[in-house]
Structures are given as structure tokens and as C-alpha cells.
CSV table of C-alpha atoms in Angstrom, one decimal:
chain,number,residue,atom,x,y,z
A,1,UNK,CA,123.1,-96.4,5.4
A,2,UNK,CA,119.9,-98.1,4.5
A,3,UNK,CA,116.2,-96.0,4.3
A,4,UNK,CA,115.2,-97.8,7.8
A,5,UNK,CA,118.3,-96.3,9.2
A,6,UNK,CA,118.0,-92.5,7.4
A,7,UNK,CA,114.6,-91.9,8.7
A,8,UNK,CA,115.5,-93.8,12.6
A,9,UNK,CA,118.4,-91.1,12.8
A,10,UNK,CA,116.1,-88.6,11.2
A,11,UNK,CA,113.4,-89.0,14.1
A,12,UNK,CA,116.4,-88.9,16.6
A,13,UNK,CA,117.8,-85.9,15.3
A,14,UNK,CA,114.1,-83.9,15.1
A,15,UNK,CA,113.2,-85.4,19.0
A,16,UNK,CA,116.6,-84.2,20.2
A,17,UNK,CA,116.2,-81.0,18.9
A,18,UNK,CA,112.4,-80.9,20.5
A,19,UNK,CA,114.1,-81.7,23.9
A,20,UNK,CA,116.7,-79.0,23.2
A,21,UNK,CA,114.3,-76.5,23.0
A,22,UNK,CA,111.8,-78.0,25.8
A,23,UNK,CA,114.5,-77.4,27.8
A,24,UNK,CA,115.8,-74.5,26.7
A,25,UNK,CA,112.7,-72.9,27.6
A,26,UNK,CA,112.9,-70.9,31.0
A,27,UNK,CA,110.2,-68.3,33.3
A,28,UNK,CA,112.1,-65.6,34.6
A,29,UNK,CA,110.8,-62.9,37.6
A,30,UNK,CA,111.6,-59.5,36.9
A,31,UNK,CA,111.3,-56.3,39.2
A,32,UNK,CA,111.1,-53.1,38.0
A,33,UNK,CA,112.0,-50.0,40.8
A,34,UNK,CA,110.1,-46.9,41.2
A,35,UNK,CA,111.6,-43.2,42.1
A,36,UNK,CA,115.2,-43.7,43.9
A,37,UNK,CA,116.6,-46.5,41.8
A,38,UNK,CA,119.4,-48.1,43.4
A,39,UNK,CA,120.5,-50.8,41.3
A,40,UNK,CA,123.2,-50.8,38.1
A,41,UNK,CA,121.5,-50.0,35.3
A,42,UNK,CA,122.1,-53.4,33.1
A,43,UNK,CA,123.2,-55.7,35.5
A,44,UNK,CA,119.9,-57.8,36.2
A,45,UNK,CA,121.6,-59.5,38.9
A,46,UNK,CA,122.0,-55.9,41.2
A,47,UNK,CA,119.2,-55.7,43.4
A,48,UNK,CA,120.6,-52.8,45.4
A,49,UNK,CA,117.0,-51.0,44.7
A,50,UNK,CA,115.4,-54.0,46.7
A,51,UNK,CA,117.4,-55.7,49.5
A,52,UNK,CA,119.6,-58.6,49.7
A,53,UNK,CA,119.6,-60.3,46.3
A,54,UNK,CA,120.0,-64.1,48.7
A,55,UNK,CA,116.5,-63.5,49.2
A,56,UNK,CA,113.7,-65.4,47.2
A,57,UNK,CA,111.8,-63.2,45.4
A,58,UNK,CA,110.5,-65.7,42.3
A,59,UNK,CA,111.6,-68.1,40.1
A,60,UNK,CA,115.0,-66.8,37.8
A,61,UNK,CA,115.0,-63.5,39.5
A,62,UNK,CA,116.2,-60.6,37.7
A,63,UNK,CA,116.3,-56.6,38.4
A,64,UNK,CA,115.3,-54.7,35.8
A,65,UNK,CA,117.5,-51.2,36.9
A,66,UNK,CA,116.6,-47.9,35.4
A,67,UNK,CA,117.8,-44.4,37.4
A,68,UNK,CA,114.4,-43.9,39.4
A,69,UNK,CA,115.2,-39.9,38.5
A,70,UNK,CA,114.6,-38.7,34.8
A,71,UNK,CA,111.7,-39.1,33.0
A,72,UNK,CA,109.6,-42.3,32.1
A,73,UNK,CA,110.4,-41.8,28.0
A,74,UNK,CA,113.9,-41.3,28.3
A,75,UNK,CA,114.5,-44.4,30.9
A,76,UNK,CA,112.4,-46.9,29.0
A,77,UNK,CA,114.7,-48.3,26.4
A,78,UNK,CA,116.1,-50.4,29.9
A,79,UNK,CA,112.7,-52.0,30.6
A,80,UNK,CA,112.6,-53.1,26.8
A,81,UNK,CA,115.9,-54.3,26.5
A,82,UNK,CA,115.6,-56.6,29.7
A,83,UNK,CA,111.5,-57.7,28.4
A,84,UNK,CA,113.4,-58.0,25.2
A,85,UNK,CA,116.2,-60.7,26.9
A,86,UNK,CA,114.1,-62.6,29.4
A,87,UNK,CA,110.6,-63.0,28.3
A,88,UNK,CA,110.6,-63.5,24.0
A,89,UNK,CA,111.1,-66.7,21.8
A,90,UNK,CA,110.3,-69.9,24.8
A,91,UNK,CA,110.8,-67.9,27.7
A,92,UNK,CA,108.2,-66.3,29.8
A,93,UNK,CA,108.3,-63.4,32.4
A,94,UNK,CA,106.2,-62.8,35.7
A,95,UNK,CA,106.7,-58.9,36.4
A,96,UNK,CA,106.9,-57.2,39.7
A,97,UNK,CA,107.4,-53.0,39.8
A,98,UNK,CA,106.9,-50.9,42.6
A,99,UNK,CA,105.7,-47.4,42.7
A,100,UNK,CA,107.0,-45.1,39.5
A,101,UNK,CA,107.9,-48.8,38.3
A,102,UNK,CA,104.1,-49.6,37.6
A,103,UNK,CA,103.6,-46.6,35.7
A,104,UNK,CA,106.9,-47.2,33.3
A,105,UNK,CA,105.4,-51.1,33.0
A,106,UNK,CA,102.2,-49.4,31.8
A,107,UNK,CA,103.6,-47.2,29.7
A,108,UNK,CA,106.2,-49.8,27.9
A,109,UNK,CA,103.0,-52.2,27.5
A,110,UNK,CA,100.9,-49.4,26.0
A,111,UNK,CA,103.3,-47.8,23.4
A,112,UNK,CA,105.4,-51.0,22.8
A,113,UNK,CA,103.6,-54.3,23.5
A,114,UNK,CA,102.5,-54.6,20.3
A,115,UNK,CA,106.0,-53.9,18.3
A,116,UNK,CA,107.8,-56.4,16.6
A,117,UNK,CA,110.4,-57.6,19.0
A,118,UNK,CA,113.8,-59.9,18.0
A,119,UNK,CA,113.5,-62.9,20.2
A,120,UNK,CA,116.7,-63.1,22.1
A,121,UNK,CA,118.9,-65.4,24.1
A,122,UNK,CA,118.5,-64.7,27.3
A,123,UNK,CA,122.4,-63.9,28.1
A,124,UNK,CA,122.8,-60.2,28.5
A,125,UNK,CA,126.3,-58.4,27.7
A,126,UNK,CA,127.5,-55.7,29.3
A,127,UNK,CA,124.9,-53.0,29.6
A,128,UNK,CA,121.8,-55.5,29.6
A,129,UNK,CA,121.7,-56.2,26.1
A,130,UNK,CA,121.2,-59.5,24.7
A,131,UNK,CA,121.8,-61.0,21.3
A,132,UNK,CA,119.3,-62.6,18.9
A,133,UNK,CA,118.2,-66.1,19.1
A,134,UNK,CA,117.2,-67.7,16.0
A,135,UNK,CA,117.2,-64.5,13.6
A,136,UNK,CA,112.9,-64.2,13.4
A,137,UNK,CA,111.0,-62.0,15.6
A,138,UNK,CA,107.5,-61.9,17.8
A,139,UNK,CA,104.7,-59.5,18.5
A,140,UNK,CA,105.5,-57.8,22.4
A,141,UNK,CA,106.3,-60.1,24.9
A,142,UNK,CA,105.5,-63.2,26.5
A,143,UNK,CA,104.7,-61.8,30.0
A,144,UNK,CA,101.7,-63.9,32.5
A,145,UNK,CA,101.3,-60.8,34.5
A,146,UNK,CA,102.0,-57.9,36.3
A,147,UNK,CA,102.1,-57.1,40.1
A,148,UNK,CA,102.4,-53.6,41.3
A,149,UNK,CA,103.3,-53.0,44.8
A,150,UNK,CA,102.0,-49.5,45.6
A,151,UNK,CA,101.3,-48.9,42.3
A,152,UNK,CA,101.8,-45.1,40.7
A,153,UNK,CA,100.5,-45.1,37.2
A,154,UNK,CA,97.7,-42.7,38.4
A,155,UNK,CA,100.4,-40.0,39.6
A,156,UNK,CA,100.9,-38.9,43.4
A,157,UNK,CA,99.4,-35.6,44.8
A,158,UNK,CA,103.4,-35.2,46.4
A,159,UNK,CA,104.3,-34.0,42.8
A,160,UNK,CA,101.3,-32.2,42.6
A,161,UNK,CA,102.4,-29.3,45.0
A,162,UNK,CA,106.0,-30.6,45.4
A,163,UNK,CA,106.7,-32.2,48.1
A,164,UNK,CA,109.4,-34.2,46.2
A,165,UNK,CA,112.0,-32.5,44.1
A,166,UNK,CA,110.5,-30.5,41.4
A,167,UNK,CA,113.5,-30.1,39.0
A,168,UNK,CA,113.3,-34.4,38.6
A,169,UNK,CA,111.6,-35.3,35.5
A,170,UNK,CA,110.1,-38.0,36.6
A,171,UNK,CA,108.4,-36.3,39.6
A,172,UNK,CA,107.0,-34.0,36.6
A,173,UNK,CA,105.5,-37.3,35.3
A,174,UNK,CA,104.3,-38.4,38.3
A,175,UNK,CA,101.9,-35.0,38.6
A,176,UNK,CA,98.2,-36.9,38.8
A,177,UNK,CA,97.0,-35.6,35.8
A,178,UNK,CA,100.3,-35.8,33.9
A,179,UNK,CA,100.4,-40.0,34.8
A,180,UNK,CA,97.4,-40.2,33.7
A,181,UNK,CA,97.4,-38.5,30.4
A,182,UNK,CA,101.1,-40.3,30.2
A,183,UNK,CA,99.4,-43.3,28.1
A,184,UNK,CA,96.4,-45.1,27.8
A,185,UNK,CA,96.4,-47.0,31.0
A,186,UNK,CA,93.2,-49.5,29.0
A,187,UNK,CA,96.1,-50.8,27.0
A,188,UNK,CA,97.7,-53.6,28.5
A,189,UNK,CA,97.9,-56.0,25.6
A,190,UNK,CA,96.0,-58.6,27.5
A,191,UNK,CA,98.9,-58.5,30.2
A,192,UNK,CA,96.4,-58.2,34.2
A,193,UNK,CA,97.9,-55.7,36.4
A,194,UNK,CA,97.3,-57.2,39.8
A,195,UNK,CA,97.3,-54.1,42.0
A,196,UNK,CA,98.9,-53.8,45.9
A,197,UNK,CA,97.2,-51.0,47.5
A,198,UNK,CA,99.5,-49.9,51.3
A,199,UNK,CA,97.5,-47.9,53.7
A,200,UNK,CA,99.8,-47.1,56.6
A,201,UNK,CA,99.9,-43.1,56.1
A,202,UNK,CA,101.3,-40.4,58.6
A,203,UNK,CA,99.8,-37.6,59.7
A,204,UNK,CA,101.7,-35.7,56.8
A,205,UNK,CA,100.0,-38.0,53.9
A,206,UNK,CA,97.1,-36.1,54.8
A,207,UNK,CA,98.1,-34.6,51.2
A,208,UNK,CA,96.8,-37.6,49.7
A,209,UNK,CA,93.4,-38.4,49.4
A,210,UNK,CA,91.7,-41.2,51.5
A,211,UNK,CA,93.9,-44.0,52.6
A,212,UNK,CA,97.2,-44.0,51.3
A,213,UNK,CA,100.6,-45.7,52.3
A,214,UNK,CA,102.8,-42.5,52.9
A,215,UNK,CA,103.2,-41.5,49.4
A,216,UNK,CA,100.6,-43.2,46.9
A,217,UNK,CA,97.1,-43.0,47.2
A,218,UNK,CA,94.2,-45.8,46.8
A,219,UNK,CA,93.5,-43.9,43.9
A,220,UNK,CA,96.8,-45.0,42.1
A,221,UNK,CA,97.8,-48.0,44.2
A,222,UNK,CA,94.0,-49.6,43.2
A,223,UNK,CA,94.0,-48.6,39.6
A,224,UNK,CA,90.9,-46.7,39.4
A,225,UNK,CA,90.8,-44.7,36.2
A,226,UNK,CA,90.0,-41.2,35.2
A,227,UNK,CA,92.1,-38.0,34.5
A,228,UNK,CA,92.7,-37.2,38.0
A,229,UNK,CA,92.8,-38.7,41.4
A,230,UNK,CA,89.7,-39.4,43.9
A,231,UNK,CA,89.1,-40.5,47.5
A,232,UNK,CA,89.2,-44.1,47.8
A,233,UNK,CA,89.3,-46.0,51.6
A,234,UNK,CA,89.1,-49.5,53.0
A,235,UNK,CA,85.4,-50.5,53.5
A,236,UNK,CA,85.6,-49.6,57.3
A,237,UNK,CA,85.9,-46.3,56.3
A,238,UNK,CA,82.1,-44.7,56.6
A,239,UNK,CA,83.3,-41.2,55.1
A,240,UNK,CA,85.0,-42.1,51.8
A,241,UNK,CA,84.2,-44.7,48.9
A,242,UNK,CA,85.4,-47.9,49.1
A,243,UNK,CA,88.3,-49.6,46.8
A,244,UNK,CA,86.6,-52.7,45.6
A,245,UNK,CA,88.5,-55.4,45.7
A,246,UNK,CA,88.7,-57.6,42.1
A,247,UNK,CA,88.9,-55.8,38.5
A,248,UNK,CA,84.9,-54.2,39.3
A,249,UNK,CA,83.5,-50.5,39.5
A,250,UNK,CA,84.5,-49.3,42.9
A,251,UNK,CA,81.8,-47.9,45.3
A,252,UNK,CA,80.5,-44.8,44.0
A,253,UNK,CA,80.5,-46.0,40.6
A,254,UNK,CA,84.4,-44.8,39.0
A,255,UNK,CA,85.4,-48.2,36.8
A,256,UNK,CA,89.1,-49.4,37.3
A,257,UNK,CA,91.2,-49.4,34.1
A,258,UNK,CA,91.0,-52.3,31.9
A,259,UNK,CA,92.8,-55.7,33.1
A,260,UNK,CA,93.3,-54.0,36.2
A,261,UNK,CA,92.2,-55.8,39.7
A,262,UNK,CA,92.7,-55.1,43.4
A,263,UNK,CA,94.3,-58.5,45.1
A,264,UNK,CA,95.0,-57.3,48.4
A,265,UNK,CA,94.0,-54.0,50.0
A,266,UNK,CA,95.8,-53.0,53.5
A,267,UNK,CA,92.5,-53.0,55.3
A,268,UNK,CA,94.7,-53.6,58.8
A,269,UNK,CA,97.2,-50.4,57.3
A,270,UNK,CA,99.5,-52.6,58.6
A,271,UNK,CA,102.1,-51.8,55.1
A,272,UNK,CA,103.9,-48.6,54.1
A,273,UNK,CA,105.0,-47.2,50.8
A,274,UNK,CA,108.8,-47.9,51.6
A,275,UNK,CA,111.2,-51.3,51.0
A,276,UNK,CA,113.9,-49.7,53.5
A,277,UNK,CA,116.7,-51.8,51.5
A,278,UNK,CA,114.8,-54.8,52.6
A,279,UNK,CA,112.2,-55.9,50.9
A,280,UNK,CA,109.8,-54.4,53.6
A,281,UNK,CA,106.5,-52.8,53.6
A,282,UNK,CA,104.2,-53.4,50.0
A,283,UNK,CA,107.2,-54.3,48.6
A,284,UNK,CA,107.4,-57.6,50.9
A,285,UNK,CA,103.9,-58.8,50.2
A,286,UNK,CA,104.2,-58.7,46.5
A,287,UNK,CA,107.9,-60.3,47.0
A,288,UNK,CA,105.8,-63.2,48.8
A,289,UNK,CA,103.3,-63.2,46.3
A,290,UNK,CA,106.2,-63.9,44.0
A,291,UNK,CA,107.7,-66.3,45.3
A,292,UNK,CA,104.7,-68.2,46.1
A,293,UNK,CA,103.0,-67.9,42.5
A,294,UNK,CA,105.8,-67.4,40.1
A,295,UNK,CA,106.8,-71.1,39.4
């Protein structure tokens, strides 16, 4: 073979191998549940803790299942290993969670987004796991952003005087002051969490400070920081500070954690806290969200 033909089949080889890799490259949209579960833990393709998985909900889709009961530390290991699988090495993740979901994303993203993670191939086994790629490994994960539907990183006063089941961990973690002291909620590696705030309450929300969607308060839902929970309304509301929309101080002066903004606030209270199996209430206007952003 002459040294014209070497280096022809040389540049061949090394564009092949570019368009391999091009095109091995894939986004993937991955929803993380709250308090309930519903899906199999590992299988990324059970979206029993959402609705009917024929339904778009973003580009690649996948269901990042944990047990919605015990605590936020012992359940975490499944958020990892499904980050770990979809969004390292070429691949990129957009991120949905709703409820106790959005305070295990901001957890994982505090204490873990800047580990060293194996990049892997994308092709879980059984039990979610994935194997490693090309042997070398990455800083956290390649996610765009975040989107939390009713979003519970700042706790719910319903754990405060138990109004859900006190013997489940994770309503111990969802105390207000116990999410909030969970991790440092500033620490989000970069990664904007763009925050869903319901506000169709009942009469016995009243538990929860200013507008709430039945079960998470403006508060939480909006990202507003501090070690416990305030008042927060839509700006209609002439007795109680207003939830700014955007990543700004809200009225009354209380910041909103870092990479942290308000893109739709229920100022009709037209959207509850609850999916119903169908990708309903909050849930279904982050799903559209999804869908229509997540390309």
C-alpha cells in the first residue's frame, strides 16, 4: 500500500470514527417522582408513578424510579445510577422531578455533582445499572437543567404536624426545617432549577402558608430560601408577599436560592399538587414544558 493510500484510509478511519461518535451521542428526559413512587425501581421505561408511558413527555424519555417512602439518603444511589447511565460521556439529560423528587435532585446535585463519575453506555441491566463506556471518567453530569413541578426542596408544613404518615422517613425529611438544613440548596453545580409553583389549595391546605397547591407551599414550590418556610401569594393577593416571577428577591425582600427561577406561577390556581396517574395538574404543565423544550 503506497503512503498516499496509508494516510487516505487513515483520514477515513479517524472521520468514521468522528461520525460514530456524533451519532452516538443522544439527549435523554428523565423524571424523577416525589412521595408515593409508583414505578419499578430500575426499569427507566415504568412510568406507573406518572401516567401512560405512550404519552410524550420529552425527547428519550426515561423514569427515574425510587420508593417515594424512605428517606432521601438511603434512596439516592437510584438517581445516581440512572444520571450516571443517561447523561455522562456524549449524552446529555433534561430533568423533570415533582414534589419530594425536586428535593432528592437537589440533594444528589449538592453532595454528588461534583464526584468523579464513570461515563457509561447508556444500556442499563437489570436493576438500572449501566456498564462503562470507554474506561475514563467525568466531573458530575452533563444535565441542561432542571424543572420541578410543585417543587418540595423547602419541606411541607403537612410533615410539620403530620398530616402524612409520621413513621415514613421521608416525611421526616420533608419537615420544613429538616429540607432545608437537608443540603445546601445554593449548590446546584451550575445546573438552573426552573421552578412550577400550583396554587389550587382546599379549604384544608389552610395548613400551608399563602397560596399553595394542596400540599406544597409557594414557599417550596418557588424556591425561596431560608431555614424555614414564609408566606408567599400570587400578586393579586393584597395580604401576603408576592412570589416574583424570574431567579430575583421576592417582594418583601427574602432572595430565592441560587440558580433558582420562577417560570410559571398558578396565578389562575387553576393546577393542583396531584398527577392522578395522568399526567394531570403541575405535573402536566412541566410534562408540556418538556416536550416542547427538551429537543
Amino acid at each position: 500500500m503506497s503512503r498516499f493510500m496509508r494516510i487516505a484510509l487513515s483520514a477515513l478511519l479517524l472521520s468514521l470514527t468522528a461520525a460514530t461518535s456524533i451519532a452516538s451521542a443522544a439527549n435523554y428526559t428523565l423524571w424523577v417522582n416525589g412521595r408515593g413512587g409508583g414505578g419499578v425501581a430500575g426499569d427507566y421505561n415504568n412510568f406507573g408513578a406518572w401516567g401512560p408511558s405512550s404519552t410524550a413527555a420529552g425527547v428519550n424519555k426515561k423514569a427515574v424510579n425510587w420508593d417515594g417512602r424512605s428517606s432521601i439518603a438511603s434512596q439516592n444511589s437510584k438517581v445516581r445510577d440512572a444520571l450516571d447511565c443517561f447523561c455522562t460521556g456524549a449524552n446529555w439529560c433534561y430533568v423533570a422531578t415533582h414534589s419530594a423528587g425536586d428535593l432528592m435532585m437537589g440533594y444528589t446535585m449538592a453532595n454528588y455533582g461534583g464526584s468523579s463519575r464513570m461515563k457509561k453506555n447508556a444500556s442499563p441491566a437489570a436493576g438500572g445499572v449501566c456498564g462503562n463506556s470507554d474506561g475514563t471518567a467525568q466531573t458530575g453530569w452533563n444535565i441542561k437543567w432542571v424543572r420541578a413541578a410543585s417543587g418540595a426542596g423547602g419541606g411541607s408544613e403537612l410533615s410539620d404536624v403530620g398530616s402524612w404518615t409520621t413513621s415514613e422517613p421521608l416525611v421526616q425529611d420533608l419537615k420544613t426545617t429538616t429540607a432545608r438544613a437537608l443540603y445546601n440548596h445554593n449548590t446546584t453545580r451550575g445546573v438552573w432549577f426552573y421552578m412550577y409553583a400550583g396554587a389550587k389549595g382546599t379549604l384544608y391546605s389552610g395548613i400551608l402558608p399563602g397560596q399553595d397547591d394542596e400540599a406544597i407551599a409557594y414557599h417550596s414550590s418557588g424556591g425561596v430560601s431560608g431555614s424555614s418556610g414564609g408566606a408567599y401569594c400570587n400578586y393579586a393577593d393584597w395580604f401576603c408577599n408576592d412570589l416574583t416571577m424570574g431567579s430575583g428577591v421576592n417582594e418583601g425582600g427574602q432572595a430565592k436560592w441560587s440558580y433558582h427561577s420562577v417560570v410559571f406561577r398558578d396565578n389562575a390556581e387553576a393546577y393542583n399538587h396531584y398527577g392522578a396517574g395522568n399526567w394531570q395538574g403541575i405535573v402536566g404543565v412541566v410534562r408540556t414544558a418538556m416536550v416542547n423544550s427538551a429537543l
